[in-house]
mmCIF file with all atom_site columns, C-alpha atoms in Angstrom:
data_model
loop_
_atom_site.group_PDB
_atom_site.id
_atom_site.type_symbol
_atom_site.label_atom_id
_atom_site.label_alt_id
_atom_site.label_comp_id
_atom_site.label_asym_id
_atom_site.label_entity_id
_atom_site.label_seq_id
_atom_site.pdbx_PDB_ins_code
_atom_site.Cartn_x
_atom_site.Cartn_y
_atom_site.Cartn_z
_atom_site.occupancy
_atom_site.B_iso_or_equiv
_atom_site.pdbx_formal_charge
_atom_site.auth_seq_id
_atom_site.auth_comp_id
_atom_site.auth_asym_id
_atom_site.auth_atom_id
_atom_site.pdbx_PDB_model_num
ATOM 1  C CA . PRO X 1 1  ? 95.417  97.792  87.028  1.00 52.00 ? 1  PRO X CA 1
ATOM 2  C CA . ASN X 1 2  ? 98.911  96.495  86.438  1.00 62.00 ? 2  ASN X CA 1
ATOM 3  C CA . SER X 1 3  ? 100.277 95.099  89.674  1.00 69.00 ? 3  SER X CA 1
ATOM 4  C CA . GLY X 1 4  ? 103.543 93.857  88.207  1.00 76.00 ? 4  GLY X CA 1
ATOM 5  C CA . PHE X 1 5  ? 103.716 91.413  91.141  1.00 79.00 ? 5  PHE X CA 1
ATOM 6  C CA . GLY X 1 6  ? 106.415 88.839  90.506  1.00 82.00 ? 6  GLY X CA 1
ATOM 7  C CA . GLU X 1 7  ? 108.288 90.982  87.999  1.00 83.00 ? 7  GLU X CA 1
ATOM 8  C CA . LYS X 1 8  ? 111.478 89.943  89.795  1.00 87.00 ? 8  LYS X CA 1
ATOM 9  C CA . ILE X 1 9  ? 112.094 87.183  92.339  1.00 91.00 ? 9  ILE X CA 1
ATOM 10 C CA . ALA X 1 10 ? 115.346 86.494  94.194  1.00 91.00 ? 10 ALA X CA 1
ATOM 11 C CA . PRO X 1 11 ? 116.348 84.027  96.920  1.00 91.00 ? 11 PRO X CA 1
ATOM 12 C CA . LEU X 1 12 ? 117.354 85.245  100.373 1.00 89.00 ? 12 LEU X CA 1
ATOM 13 C CA . ASP X 1 13 ? 119.139 83.531  103.210 1.00 87.00 ? 13 ASP X CA 1
ATOM 14 C CA . ASP X 1 14 ? 116.880 82.653  106.130 1.00 89.00 ? 14 ASP X CA 1
ATOM 15 C CA . GLN X 1 15 ? 115.358 85.938  107.317 1.00 88.00 ? 15 GLN X CA 1
ATOM 16 C CA . ASN X 1 16 ? 113.131 84.680  110.153 1.00 90.00 ? 16 ASN X CA 1
ATOM 17 C CA . GLY X 1 17 ? 115.158 81.972  111.870 1.00 90.00 ? 17 GLY X CA 1
ATOM 18 C CA . ASP X 1 18 ? 113.166 78.955  110.630 1.00 93.00 ? 18 ASP X CA 1
ATOM 19 C CA . ARG X 1 19 ? 116.227 77.502  108.832 1.00 92.00 ? 19 ARG X CA 1
ATOM 20 C CA . LYS X 1 20 ? 114.524 77.742  105.419 1.00 94.00 ? 20 LYS X CA 1
ATOM 21 C CA . GLU X 1 21 ? 115.648 79.967  102.552 1.00 92.00 ? 21 GLU X CA 1
ATOM 22 C CA . ASP X 1 22 ? 113.257 82.871  102.005 1.00 93.00 ? 22 ASP X CA 1
ATOM 23 C CA . PHE X 1 23 ? 112.716 85.024  98.905  1.00 92.00 ? 23 PHE X CA 1
ATOM 24 C CA . VAL X 1 24 ? 111.955 88.558  97.780  1.00 92.00 ? 24 VAL X CA 1
ATOM 25 C CA . VAL X 1 25 ? 109.343 89.521  95.166  1.00 91.00 ? 25 VAL X CA 1
ATOM 26 C CA . SER X 1 26 ? 108.957 92.897  93.483  1.00 89.00 ? 26 SER X CA 1
ATOM 27 C CA . ALA X 1 27 ? 106.485 94.967  91.498  1.00 83.00 ? 27 ALA X CA 1
ATOM 28 C CA . SER X 1 28 ? 108.268 98.031  90.139  1.00 79.00 ? 28 SER X CA 1
ATOM 29 C CA . SER X 1 29 ? 105.428 98.985  87.801  1.00 73.00 ? 29 SER X CA 1
ATOM 30 C CA . ASP X 1 30 ? 102.505 98.989  90.200  1.00 66.00 ? 30 ASP X CA 1
ATOM 31 C CA . SER X 1 31 ? 99.400  101.016 89.285  1.00 70.00 ? 31 SER X CA 1
ATOM 32 C CA . LYS X 1 32 ? 96.111  101.862 90.992  1.00 72.00 ? 32 LYS X CA 1
ATOM 33 C CA . PRO X 1 33 ? 92.750  100.617 89.651  1.00 75.00 ? 33 PRO X CA 1
ATOM 34 C CA . ASP X 1 34 ? 92.248  103.978 87.907  1.00 79.00 ? 34 ASP X CA 1
ATOM 35 C CA . GLY X 1 35 ? 95.542  103.467 86.043  1.00 75.00 ? 35 GLY X CA 1
ATOM 36 C CA . ARG X 1 36 ? 97.603  106.060 87.920  1.00 78.00 ? 36 ARG X CA 1
ATOM 37 C CA . SER X 1 37 ? 101.122 104.928 88.749  1.00 81.00 ? 37 SER X CA 1
ATOM 38 C CA . GLN X 1 38 ? 102.130 104.347 92.328  1.00 80.00 ? 38 GLN X CA 1
ATOM 39 C CA . PRO X 1 39 ? 105.512 103.564 93.910  1.00 84.00 ? 39 PRO X CA 1
ATOM 40 C CA . GLY X 1 40 ? 107.024 100.125 93.341  1.00 85.00 ? 40 GLY X CA 1
ATOM 41 C CA . ARG X 1 41 ? 106.753 97.531  96.080  1.00 87.00 ? 41 ARG X CA 1
ATOM 42 C CA . VAL X 1 42 ? 108.944 94.760  97.483  1.00 89.00 ? 42 VAL X CA 1
ATOM 43 C CA . TRP X 1 43 ? 107.768 91.783  99.578  1.00 92.00 ? 43 TRP X CA 1
ATOM 44 C CA . VAL X 1 44 ? 109.996 89.445  101.622 1.00 92.00 ? 44 VAL X CA 1
ATOM 45 C CA . VAL X 1 45 ? 108.259 86.074  101.833 1.00 95.00 ? 45 VAL X CA 1
ATOM 46 C CA . SER X 1 46 ? 108.867 82.960  103.923 1.00 96.00 ? 46 SER X CA 1
ATOM 47 C CA . GLY X 1 47 ? 110.169 80.054  101.891 1.00 96.00 ? 47 GLY X CA 1
ATOM 48 C CA . LYS X 1 48 ? 108.685 77.675  104.450 1.00 97.00 ? 48 LYS X CA 1
ATOM 49 C CA . ASN X 1 49 ? 105.018 78.692  104.404 1.00 97.00 ? 49 ASN X CA 1
ATOM 50 C CA . GLY X 1 50 ? 104.607 81.798  102.205 1.00 95.00 ? 50 GLY X CA 1
ATOM 51 C CA . ASP X 1 51 ? 103.987 84.174  105.119 1.00 96.00 ? 51 ASP X CA 1
ATOM 52 C CA . LEU X 1 52 ? 104.752 87.833  104.514 1.00 95.00 ? 52 LEU X CA 1
ATOM 53 C CA . LEU X 1 53 ? 107.899 88.711  106.492 1.00 95.00 ? 53 LEU X CA 1
ATOM 54 C CA . SER X 1 54 ? 108.453 92.283  105.340 1.00 92.00 ? 54 SER X CA 1
ATOM 55 C CA . PHE X 1 55 ? 106.956 94.820  102.950 1.00 91.00 ? 55 PHE X CA 1
ATOM 56 C CA . ARG X 1 56 ? 108.483 98.006  101.549 1.00 90.00 ? 56 ARG X CA 1
ATOM 57 C CA . VAL X 1 57 ? 107.084 100.747 99.324  1.00 89.00 ? 57 VAL X CA 1
ATOM 58 C CA . GLY X 1 58 ? 109.299 102.880 97.120  1.00 87.00 ? 58 GLY X CA 1
ATOM 59 C CA . PRO X 1 59 ? 109.653 106.605 97.717  1.00 86.00 ? 59 PRO X CA 1
ATOM 60 C CA . LYS X 1 60 ? 107.876 107.816 94.588  1.00 85.00 ? 60 LYS X CA 1
ATOM 61 C CA . ALA X 1 61 ? 106.003 106.518 91.534  1.00 83.00 ? 61 ALA X CA 1
ATOM 62 C CA . GLY X 1 62 ? 108.069 106.128 88.374  1.00 78.00 ? 62 GLY X CA 1
ATOM 63 C CA . LYS X 1 63 ? 111.375 105.580 90.190  1.00 79.00 ? 63 LYS X CA 1
ATOM 64 C CA . ASN X 1 64 ? 111.531 101.825 89.369  1.00 79.00 ? 64 ASN X CA 1
ATOM 65 C CA . TYR X 1 65 ? 111.755 100.756 93.010  1.00 79.00 ? 65 TYR X CA 1
ATOM 66 C CA . GLY X 1 66 ? 112.086 96.954  92.939  1.00 79.00 ? 66 GLY X CA 1
ATOM 67 C CA . ARG X 1 67 ? 113.163 96.761  89.303  1.00 81.00 ? 67 ARG X CA 1
ATOM 68 C CA . SER X 1 68 ? 116.382 94.998  90.342  1.00 82.00 ? 68 SER X CA 1
ATOM 69 C CA . LEU X 1 69 ? 116.763 92.496  93.178  1.00 80.00 ? 69 LEU X CA 1
ATOM 70 C CA . ALA X 1 70 ? 119.728 90.622  94.603  1.00 74.00 ? 70 ALA X CA 1
ATOM 71 C CA . SER X 1 71 ? 120.250 87.847  97.117  1.00 72.00 ? 71 SER X CA 1
ATOM 72 C CA . ALA X 1 72 ? 121.151 88.909  100.652 1.00 64.00 ? 72 ALA X CA 1
ATOM 73 C CA . ASP X 1 73 ? 122.329 87.404  103.900 1.00 66.00 ? 73 ASP X CA 1
ATOM 74 C CA . ASP X 1 74 ? 120.264 87.567  107.088 1.00 63.00 ? 74 ASP X CA 1
ATOM 75 C CA . LEU X 1 75 ? 119.551 91.310  107.181 1.00 63.00 ? 75 LEU X CA 1
ATOM 76 C CA . ASP X 1 76 ? 118.639 91.679  110.852 1.00 66.00 ? 76 ASP X CA 1
ATOM 77 C CA . GLY X 1 77 ? 120.844 88.961  112.347 1.00 69.00 ? 77 GLY X CA 1
ATOM 78 C CA . ASP X 1 78 ? 118.028 86.843  113.775 1.00 63.00 ? 78 ASP X CA 1
ATOM 79 C CA . GLY X 1 79 ? 118.471 83.772  111.589 1.00 57.00 ? 79 GLY X CA 1
#
């Protein structure tokens, strides 16, 4: 299978209030073990300890969800 994990990486302002910059990682070309395509995925990861802060799955396979990433401010206002 082709996970595509790490295809794109972008910094994010502190998303969880720990005063450390976090980051987002994508896999727009994710596939299942049998080779069938599945929707792209995006992970928001703590820059302090690598904990998973958020995870999103694209709406449909082949739509390139996660192909482009951009930096963002604190999205939920907690940091």
